[in-house]
Every structure is written in structure tokens, then in C-alpha cells.
Tab-separated table of C-alpha atoms in Angstrom:
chain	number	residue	atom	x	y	z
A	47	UNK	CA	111.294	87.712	88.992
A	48	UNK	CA	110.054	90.925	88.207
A	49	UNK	CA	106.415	91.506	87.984
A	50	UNK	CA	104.467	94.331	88.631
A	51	UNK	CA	100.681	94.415	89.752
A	52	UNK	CA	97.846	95.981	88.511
A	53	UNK	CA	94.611	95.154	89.674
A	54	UNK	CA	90.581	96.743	89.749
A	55	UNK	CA	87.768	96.249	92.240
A	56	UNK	CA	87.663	92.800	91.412
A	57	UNK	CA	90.308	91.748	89.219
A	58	UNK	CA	93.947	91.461	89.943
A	59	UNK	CA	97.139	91.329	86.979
A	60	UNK	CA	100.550	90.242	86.951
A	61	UNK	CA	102.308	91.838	84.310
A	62	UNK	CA	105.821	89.890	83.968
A	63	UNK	CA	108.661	87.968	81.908
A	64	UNK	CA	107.294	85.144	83.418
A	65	UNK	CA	102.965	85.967	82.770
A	66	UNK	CA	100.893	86.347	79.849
A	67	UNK	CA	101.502	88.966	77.403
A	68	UNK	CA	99.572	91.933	78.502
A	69	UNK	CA	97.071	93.683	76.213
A	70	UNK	CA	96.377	97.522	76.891
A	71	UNK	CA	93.403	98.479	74.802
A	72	UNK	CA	93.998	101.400	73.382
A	73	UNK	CA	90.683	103.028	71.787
A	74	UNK	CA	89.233	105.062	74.958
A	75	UNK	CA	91.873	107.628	73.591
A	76	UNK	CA	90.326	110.937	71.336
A	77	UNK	CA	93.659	111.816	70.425
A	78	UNK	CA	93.116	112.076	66.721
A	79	UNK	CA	89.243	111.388	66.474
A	80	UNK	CA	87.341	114.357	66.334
A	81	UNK	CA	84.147	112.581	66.514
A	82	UNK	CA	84.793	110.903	70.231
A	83	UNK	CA	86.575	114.108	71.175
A	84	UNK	CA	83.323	116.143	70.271
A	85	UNK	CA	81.059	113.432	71.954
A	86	UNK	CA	82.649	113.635	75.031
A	87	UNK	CA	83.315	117.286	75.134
A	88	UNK	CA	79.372	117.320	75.106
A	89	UNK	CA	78.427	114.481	77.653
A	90	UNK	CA	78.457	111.975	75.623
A	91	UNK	CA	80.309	108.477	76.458
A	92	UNK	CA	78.432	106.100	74.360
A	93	UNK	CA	81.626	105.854	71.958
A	94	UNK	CA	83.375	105.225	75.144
A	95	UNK	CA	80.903	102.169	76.373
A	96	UNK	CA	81.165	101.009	73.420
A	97	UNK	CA	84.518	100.766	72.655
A	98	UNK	CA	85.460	99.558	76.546
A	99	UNK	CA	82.917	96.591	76.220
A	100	UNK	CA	84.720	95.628	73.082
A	101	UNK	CA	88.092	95.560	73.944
A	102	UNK	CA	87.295	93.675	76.619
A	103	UNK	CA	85.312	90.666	74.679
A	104	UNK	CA	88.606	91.343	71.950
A	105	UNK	CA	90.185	89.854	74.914
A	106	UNK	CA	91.932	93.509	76.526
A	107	UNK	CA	93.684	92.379	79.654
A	108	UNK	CA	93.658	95.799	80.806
A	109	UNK	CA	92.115	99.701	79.642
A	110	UNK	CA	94.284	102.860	79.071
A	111	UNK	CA	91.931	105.559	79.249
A	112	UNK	CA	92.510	109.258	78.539
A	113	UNK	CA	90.080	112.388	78.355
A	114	UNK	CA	92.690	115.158	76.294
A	115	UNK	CA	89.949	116.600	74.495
A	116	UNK	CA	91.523	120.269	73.962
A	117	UNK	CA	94.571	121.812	74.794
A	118	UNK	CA	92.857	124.927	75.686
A	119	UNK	CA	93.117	125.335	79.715
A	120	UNK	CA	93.213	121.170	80.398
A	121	UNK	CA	94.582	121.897	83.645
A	122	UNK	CA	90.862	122.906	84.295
A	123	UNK	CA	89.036	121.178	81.739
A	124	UNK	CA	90.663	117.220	82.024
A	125	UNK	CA	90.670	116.562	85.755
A	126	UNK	CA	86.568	116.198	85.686
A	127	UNK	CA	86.430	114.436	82.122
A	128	UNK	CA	88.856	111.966	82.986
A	129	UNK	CA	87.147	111.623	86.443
A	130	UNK	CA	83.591	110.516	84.543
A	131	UNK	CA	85.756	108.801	82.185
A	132	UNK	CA	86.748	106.640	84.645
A	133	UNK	CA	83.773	106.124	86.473
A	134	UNK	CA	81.924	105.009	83.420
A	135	UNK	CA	84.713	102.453	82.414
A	136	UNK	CA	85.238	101.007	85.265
A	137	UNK	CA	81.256	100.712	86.266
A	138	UNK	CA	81.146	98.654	82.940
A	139	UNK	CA	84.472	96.698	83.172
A	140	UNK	CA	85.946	94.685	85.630
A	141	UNK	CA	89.707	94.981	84.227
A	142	UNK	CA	92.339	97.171	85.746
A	143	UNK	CA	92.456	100.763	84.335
A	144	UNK	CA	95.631	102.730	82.873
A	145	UNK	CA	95.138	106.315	83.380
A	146	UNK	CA	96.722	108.352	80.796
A	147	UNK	CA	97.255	112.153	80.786
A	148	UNK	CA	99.836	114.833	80.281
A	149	UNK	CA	98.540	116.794	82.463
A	150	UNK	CA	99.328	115.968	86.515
A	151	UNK	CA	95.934	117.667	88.146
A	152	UNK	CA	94.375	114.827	85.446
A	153	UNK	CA	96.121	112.228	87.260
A	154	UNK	CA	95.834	112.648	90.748
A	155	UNK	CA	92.090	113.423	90.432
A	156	UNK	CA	91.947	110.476	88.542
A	157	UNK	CA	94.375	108.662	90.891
A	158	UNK	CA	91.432	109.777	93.955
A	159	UNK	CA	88.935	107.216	92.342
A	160	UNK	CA	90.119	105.151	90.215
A	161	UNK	CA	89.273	101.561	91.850
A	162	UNK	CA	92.117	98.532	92.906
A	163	UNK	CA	95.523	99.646	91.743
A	164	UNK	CA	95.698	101.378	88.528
A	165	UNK	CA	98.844	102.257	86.010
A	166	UNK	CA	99.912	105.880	85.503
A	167	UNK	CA	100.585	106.841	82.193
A	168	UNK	CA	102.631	108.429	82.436
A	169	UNK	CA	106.319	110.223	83.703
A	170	UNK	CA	109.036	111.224	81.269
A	171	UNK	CA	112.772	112.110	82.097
A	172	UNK	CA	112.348	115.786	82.813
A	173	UNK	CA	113.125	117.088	85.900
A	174	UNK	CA	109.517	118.826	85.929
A	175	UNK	CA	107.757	115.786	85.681
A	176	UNK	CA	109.853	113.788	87.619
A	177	UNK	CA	109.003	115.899	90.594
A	178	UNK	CA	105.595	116.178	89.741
A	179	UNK	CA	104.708	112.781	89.367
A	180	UNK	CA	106.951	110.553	91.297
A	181	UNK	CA	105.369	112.015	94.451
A	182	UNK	CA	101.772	110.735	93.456
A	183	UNK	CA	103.033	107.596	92.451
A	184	UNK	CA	104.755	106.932	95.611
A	185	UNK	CA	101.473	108.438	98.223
A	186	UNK	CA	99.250	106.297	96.019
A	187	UNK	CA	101.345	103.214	95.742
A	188	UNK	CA	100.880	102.634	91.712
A	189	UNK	CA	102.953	101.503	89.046
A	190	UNK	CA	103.649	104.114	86.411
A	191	UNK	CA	104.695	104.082	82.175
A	192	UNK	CA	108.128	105.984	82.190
A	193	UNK	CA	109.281	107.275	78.781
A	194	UNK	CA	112.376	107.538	77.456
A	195	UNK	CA	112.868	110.735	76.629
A	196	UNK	CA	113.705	114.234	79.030
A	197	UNK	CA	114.407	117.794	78.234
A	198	UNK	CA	116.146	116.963	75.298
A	199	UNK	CA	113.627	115.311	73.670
A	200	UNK	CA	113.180	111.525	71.852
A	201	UNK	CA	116.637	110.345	71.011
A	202	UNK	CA	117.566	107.995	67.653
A	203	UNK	CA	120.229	106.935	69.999
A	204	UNK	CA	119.131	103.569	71.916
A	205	UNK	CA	121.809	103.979	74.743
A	206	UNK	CA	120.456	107.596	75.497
A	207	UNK	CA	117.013	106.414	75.497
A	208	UNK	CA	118.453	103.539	77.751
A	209	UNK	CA	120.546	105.991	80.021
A	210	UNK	CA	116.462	108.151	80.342
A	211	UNK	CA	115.156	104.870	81.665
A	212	UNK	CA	118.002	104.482	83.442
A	213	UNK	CA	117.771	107.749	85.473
A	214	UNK	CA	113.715	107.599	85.756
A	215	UNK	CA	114.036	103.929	88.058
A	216	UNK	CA	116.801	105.503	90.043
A	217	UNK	CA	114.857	108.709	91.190
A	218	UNK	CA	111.743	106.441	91.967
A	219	UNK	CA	114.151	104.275	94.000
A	220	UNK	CA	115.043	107.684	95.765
A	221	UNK	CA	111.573	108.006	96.822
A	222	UNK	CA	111.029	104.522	97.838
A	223	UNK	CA	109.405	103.416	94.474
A	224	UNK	CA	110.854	99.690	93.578
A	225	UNK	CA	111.931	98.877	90.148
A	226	UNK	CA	109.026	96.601	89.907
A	227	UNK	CA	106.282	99.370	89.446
A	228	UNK	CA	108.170	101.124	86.436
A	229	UNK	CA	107.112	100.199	83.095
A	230	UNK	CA	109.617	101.324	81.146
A	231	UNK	CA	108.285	102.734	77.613
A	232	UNK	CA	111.238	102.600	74.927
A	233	UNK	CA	109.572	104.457	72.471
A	234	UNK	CA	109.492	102.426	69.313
A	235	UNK	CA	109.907	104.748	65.914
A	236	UNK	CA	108.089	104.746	62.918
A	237	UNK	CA	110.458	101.715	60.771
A	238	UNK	CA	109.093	103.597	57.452
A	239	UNK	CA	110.991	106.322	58.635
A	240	UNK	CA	113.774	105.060	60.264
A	241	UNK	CA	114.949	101.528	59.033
A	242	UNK	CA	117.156	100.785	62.352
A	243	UNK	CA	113.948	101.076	64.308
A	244	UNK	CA	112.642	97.825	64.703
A	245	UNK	CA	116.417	96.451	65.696
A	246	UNK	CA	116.830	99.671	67.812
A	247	UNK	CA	114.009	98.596	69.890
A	248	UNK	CA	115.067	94.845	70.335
A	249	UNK	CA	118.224	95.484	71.841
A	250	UNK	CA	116.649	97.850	74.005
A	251	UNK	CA	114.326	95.726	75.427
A	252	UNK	CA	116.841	93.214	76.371
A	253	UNK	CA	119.000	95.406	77.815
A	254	UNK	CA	115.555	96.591	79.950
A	255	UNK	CA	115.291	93.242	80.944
A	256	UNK	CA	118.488	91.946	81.564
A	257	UNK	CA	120.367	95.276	83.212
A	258	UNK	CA	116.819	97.267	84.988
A	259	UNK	CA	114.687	93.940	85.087
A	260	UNK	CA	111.813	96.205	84.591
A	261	UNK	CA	108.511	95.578	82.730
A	262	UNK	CA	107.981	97.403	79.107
A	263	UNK	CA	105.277	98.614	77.054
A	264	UNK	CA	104.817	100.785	74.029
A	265	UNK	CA	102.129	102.313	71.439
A	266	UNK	CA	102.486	99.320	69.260
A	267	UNK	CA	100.989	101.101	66.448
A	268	UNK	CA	103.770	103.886	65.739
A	269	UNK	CA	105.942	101.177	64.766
A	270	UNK	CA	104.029	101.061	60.962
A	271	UNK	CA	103.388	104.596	61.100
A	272	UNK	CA	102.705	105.476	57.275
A	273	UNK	CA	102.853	102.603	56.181
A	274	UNK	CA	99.892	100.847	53.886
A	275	UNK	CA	98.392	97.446	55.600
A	276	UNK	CA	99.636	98.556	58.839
A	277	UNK	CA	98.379	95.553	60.192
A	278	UNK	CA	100.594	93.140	58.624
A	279	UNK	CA	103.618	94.651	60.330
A	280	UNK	CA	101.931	95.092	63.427
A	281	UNK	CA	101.213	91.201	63.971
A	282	UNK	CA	104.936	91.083	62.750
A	283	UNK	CA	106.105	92.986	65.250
A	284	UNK	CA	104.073	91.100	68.158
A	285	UNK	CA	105.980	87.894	68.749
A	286	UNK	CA	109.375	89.975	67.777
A	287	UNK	CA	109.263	92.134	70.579
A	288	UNK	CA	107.826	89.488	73.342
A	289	UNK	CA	110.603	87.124	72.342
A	290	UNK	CA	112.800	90.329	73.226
A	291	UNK	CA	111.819	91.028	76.665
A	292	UNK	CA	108.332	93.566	76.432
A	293	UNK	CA	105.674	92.494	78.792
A	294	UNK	CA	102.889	94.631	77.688
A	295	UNK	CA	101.278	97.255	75.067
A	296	UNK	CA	98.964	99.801	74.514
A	297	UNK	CA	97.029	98.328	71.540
A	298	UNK	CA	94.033	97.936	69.383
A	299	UNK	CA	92.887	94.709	71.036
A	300	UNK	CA	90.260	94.805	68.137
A	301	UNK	CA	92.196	93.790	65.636
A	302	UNK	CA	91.552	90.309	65.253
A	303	UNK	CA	95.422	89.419	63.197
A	304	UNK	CA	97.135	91.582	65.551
A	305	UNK	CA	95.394	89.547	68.800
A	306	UNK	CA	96.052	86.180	67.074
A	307	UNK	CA	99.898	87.112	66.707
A	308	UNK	CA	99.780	87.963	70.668
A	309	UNK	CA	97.651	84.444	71.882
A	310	UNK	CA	100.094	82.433	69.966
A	311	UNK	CA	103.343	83.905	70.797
A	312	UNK	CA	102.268	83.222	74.469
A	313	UNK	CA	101.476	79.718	73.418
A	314	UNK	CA	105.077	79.748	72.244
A	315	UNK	CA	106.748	81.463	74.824
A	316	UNK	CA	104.999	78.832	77.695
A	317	UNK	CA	102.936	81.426	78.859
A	318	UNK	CA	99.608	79.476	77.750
A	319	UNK	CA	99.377	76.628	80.127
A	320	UNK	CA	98.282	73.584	77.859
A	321	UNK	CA	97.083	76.130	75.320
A	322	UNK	CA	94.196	76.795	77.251
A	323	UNK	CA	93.558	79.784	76.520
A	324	UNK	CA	94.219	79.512	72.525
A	325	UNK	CA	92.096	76.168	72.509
A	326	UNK	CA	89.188	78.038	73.974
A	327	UNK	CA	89.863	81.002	71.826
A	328	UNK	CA	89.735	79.492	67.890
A	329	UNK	CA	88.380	75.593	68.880
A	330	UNK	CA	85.388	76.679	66.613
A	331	UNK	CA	87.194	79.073	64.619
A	332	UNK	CA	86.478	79.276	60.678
A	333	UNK	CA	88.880	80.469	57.952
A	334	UNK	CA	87.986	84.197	56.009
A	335	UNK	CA	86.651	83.299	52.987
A	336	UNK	CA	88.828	84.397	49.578
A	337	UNK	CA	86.094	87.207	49.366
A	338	UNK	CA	85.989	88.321	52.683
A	339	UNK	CA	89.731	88.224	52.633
A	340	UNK	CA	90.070	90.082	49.469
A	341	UNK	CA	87.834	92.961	50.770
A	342	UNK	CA	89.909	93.030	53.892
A	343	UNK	CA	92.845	93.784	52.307
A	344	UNK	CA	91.388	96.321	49.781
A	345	UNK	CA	90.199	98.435	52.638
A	346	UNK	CA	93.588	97.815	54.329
A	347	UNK	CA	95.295	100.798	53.206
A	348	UNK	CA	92.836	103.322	54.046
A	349	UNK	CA	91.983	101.999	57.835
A	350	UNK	CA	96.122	102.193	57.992
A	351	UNK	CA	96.257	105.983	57.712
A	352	UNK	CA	94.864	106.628	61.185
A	353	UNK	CA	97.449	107.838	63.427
A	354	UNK	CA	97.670	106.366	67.325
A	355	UNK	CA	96.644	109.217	70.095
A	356	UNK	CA	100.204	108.341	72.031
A	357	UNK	CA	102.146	108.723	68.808
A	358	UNK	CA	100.432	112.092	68.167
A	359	UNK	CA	101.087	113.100	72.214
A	360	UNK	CA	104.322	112.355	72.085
A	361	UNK	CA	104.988	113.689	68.446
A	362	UNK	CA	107.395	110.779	67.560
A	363	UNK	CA	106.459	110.403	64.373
């Protein structure tokens, strides 16, 4: 059974067909929000305390954390931000830490004191980052987030983005890197723009599973990409893609509908042991009332226009 293992200071996770679905908050990210990219540009994390202590009560099983602030010199300016970045996180949090950046100098100062065993995110197919990364992965002994998509950019076509994965497990293998620390990402496309996108990405991930037997994840959120009550297709799209072989995803953990649709598709899927976890979750829990409900979805629309900071990275939208 494949399961790969992340794990902080204190804290130890299986992510696996077999475990709980994995939760990746998402929000430590200023990829799209000016406001946390200006605070920390200046010094100041408190957005970042902030939103790391809530994903975690939101019930976050792990943090992605990234410090792209600018694209102007980040080979000089990202190593130290992510470096405090981390080292604020994880002095707050106890749960393993993702480290996401573009850029490698990022990662492997990043990689130098980050605590336990942290992910990498992440390696694409190119040849350049292949050769970059892979090395770091393999000195440091880490799993790492491998995108489908190389030189050629994101495919529409599922078997190419299949044959990228493909090719990224087998040069980790070539430097001693087991299939069990790649986490393949199968990029999942906006379905408002391309209505094949949701099935695209279900036969994917069984194929992941049944032919690589790796671990997935993905930037949930692209998949309602410009759509209104992104939400709604979000929660949708939970259970869908866990019944089709993902393990994990880097998500809004926040988002109380979205965190619901995860606890209970682990309920169904067996990976709740006697509901435990759902039974201590919403025991004392009270419907929305009509109002509250009503307001909810009336503000729905707007909070929906806000684009994820991997969808923007990657430019698959």
C-alpha cells in the first residue's frame, strides 16, 4: 500500500489510499493578495499567524506555505522570506509543512530548516527542473508535488499529462527516489472552461492509482475557476475525486461546506473509524438559520471571484 510520510517536530502523517483524506491549507500563499504580499514584503506576518492558526482549528492536516512576493530578482529576495516564513509557521503549528516555490534556492534554504519531514512543492516535467530538484529531494530525503506538465506546457490531453507523471516517478527512481514520495499533481482545469475537465481528471486519477500507485493532490479551487458560488462545486468535487483515487489537496480548509464534504466522504470511504472524528466534529452542531443562509449565498458570488495563488503560478486557467 502506498503511503507516503510527512511529518513536523512533533507530528507525523500518512498520506494514503488507505488514510484519511489529507487537507493542505492553502491561505499562507500571497499569490493574488496584494495586501499579505505587501505585509510581508515589509516584516509583517501577522496575516500569516493568523491565517496558520486557523487552518489548523478548520481542521488543516497539513500547511503549504509560500513567500513569492515579487518576481523581481526572487532568486535573491525568496530564499530569506520563505526561511522566516517557515520559522514563524512552524513555531506556531505543530502540523507538517509543504514548502512551495518556483524558485530552487527557495527550496533548499527552506529545505535547511524546515523541521520533521516536509513536502516539496514542487518539480514539473522539464528537464531543468528535473535536474534541479530531484537532487534536493533525494540528499534531503522528502516527498515532493510533481506536475504534469514539461517543456511543452499543460496538456488538454489526459494521457500526455499521464505520460509527464509517468516520466517524473521514473527519473526519481533513477536517483533512488521510491514511487512512494511522489505526489503526483494532475492538474485539474477550470470545468467552466473546459466541460471534459472534471471527467478528464477522474480517469486520471485512477489510472495514478492503479498503474503508478502514487499519492495525488491538486489546487482544488481551479476546478470552479469563474464560476459564481464557487463553493458549491467545490464540495461537489470533494467526495468525486476521493472516490477516484486523490489522497490529498491544497485547499481552503476554512471553508466550512467544502470541509464538511471532505469529513464525510472519509466517513464513507472507511477512513473515519466509528465516525470518530465526524461525531466529535458536528455532535453539537446547529443548522444556518434561513437568514444567515440567505446572506451566505448573496455574498457567494463575489467571495467566488478570487483566483487560487497555484492556479495563477501555474497559469492554467
Amino acid at each position: 500500500m502506498t503511503r507516503t510520510v510527512v511529518a513536523s517536530a512533533t507530528k507525523e502523517i500518512l498520506i494514503g489510499f488507505d488514510q484519511p483524506f489529507c487537507v493542505i491549507g492553502e491561505r499562507i500563499n500571497p499569490t493574488g493578495r496584494k495586501k499579505l504580499a505587501a505585509e510581508m514584503t515589509e516584516g509583517n506576518f501577522e496575516t500569516v499567524e493568523k491565517d496558520a492558526l486557523a487552518q489548523v482549528a478548520a481542521g488543516a492536516t497539513m500547511l503549504d506555505v509560500n513567500a513569492g512576493v515579487t518576481t523581481v530578482n526572487p532568486n535573491e529576495t525568496e530564499p530569506p522570506l520563505l526561511v522566516k516564513t517557515l520559522e514563524i509557521v512552524q513555531g506556531l503549528v505543530d502540523v507538517p509543512l509543504s514548502i512551495d516555490s518556483s524558485v530552487t534556492a527557495a527550496i533548499e534554504a527552506g529545505l535547511k530548516v524546515a523541521k520533521g519531514r516536509p513536502l516539496v512543492n514542487s518539480v514539473t516535467g522539464e528537464e531543468e527542473k528535473l535536474e534541479a530538484i530531484l537532487p534536493l529531494i533525494k540528499k534531503y530525503n522528502v516527498p515532493v508535488v510533481a506536475i504534469s506538465n514539461d517543456e511543452t506546457g499543460i496538456s488538454e490531453d489526459p494521457d500526455i499529462r499521464f505520460k509527464v507523471a509517468k516520466k517524473i516517478v521514473q527519473r526519481a527512481a533513477d536517483y533512488g527516489i521510491p514511487a512512494h514520495d511522489i505526489v503526483v499533481d494532475p492538474l485539474v482545469m477550470p470545468i467552466g472552461a473546459m466541460g471534459t475537465a472534471g471527467d478528464q481528471v477522474f480517469k486520471l486519477l485512477r489510472r495514478l492509482k492503479e498503474e503508478l500507485k502514487v499519492n495525488t493532490t491538486c489546487g482544488l479551487s481551479n476546478v470552479s475557476f469563474g464560476l459564481p458560488h464557487r463553493h458549491g462545486i467545490n464540495a461537489a468535487f470533494i467526495p468525486m475525486v476521493i472516490a477516484s483515487g486523490m489522497t490529498s489537496a491544497i485547499m481552503n480548509p476554512c471553508r466550512p461546506q467544502e470541509m464538511e464534504a471532505v469529513r464525510a466522504a472519509n466517513v464513507l470511504a472507511g477512513h473515519d473509524a466509528n465516525c470518530q472524528d465526524w461525531i466529535m466534529t458536528y455532535r453539537d452542531h446547529a443548522p444556518a438559520s434561513p437568514s444567515a443562509t440567505a446572506s451566505a449565498e448573496a455574498a457567494a458570488p463575489a467571495a467566488g471571484r478570487r483566483r487560487g495563488g497555484r492556479a495563477a503560478r501555474r497559469g492554467a486557467a
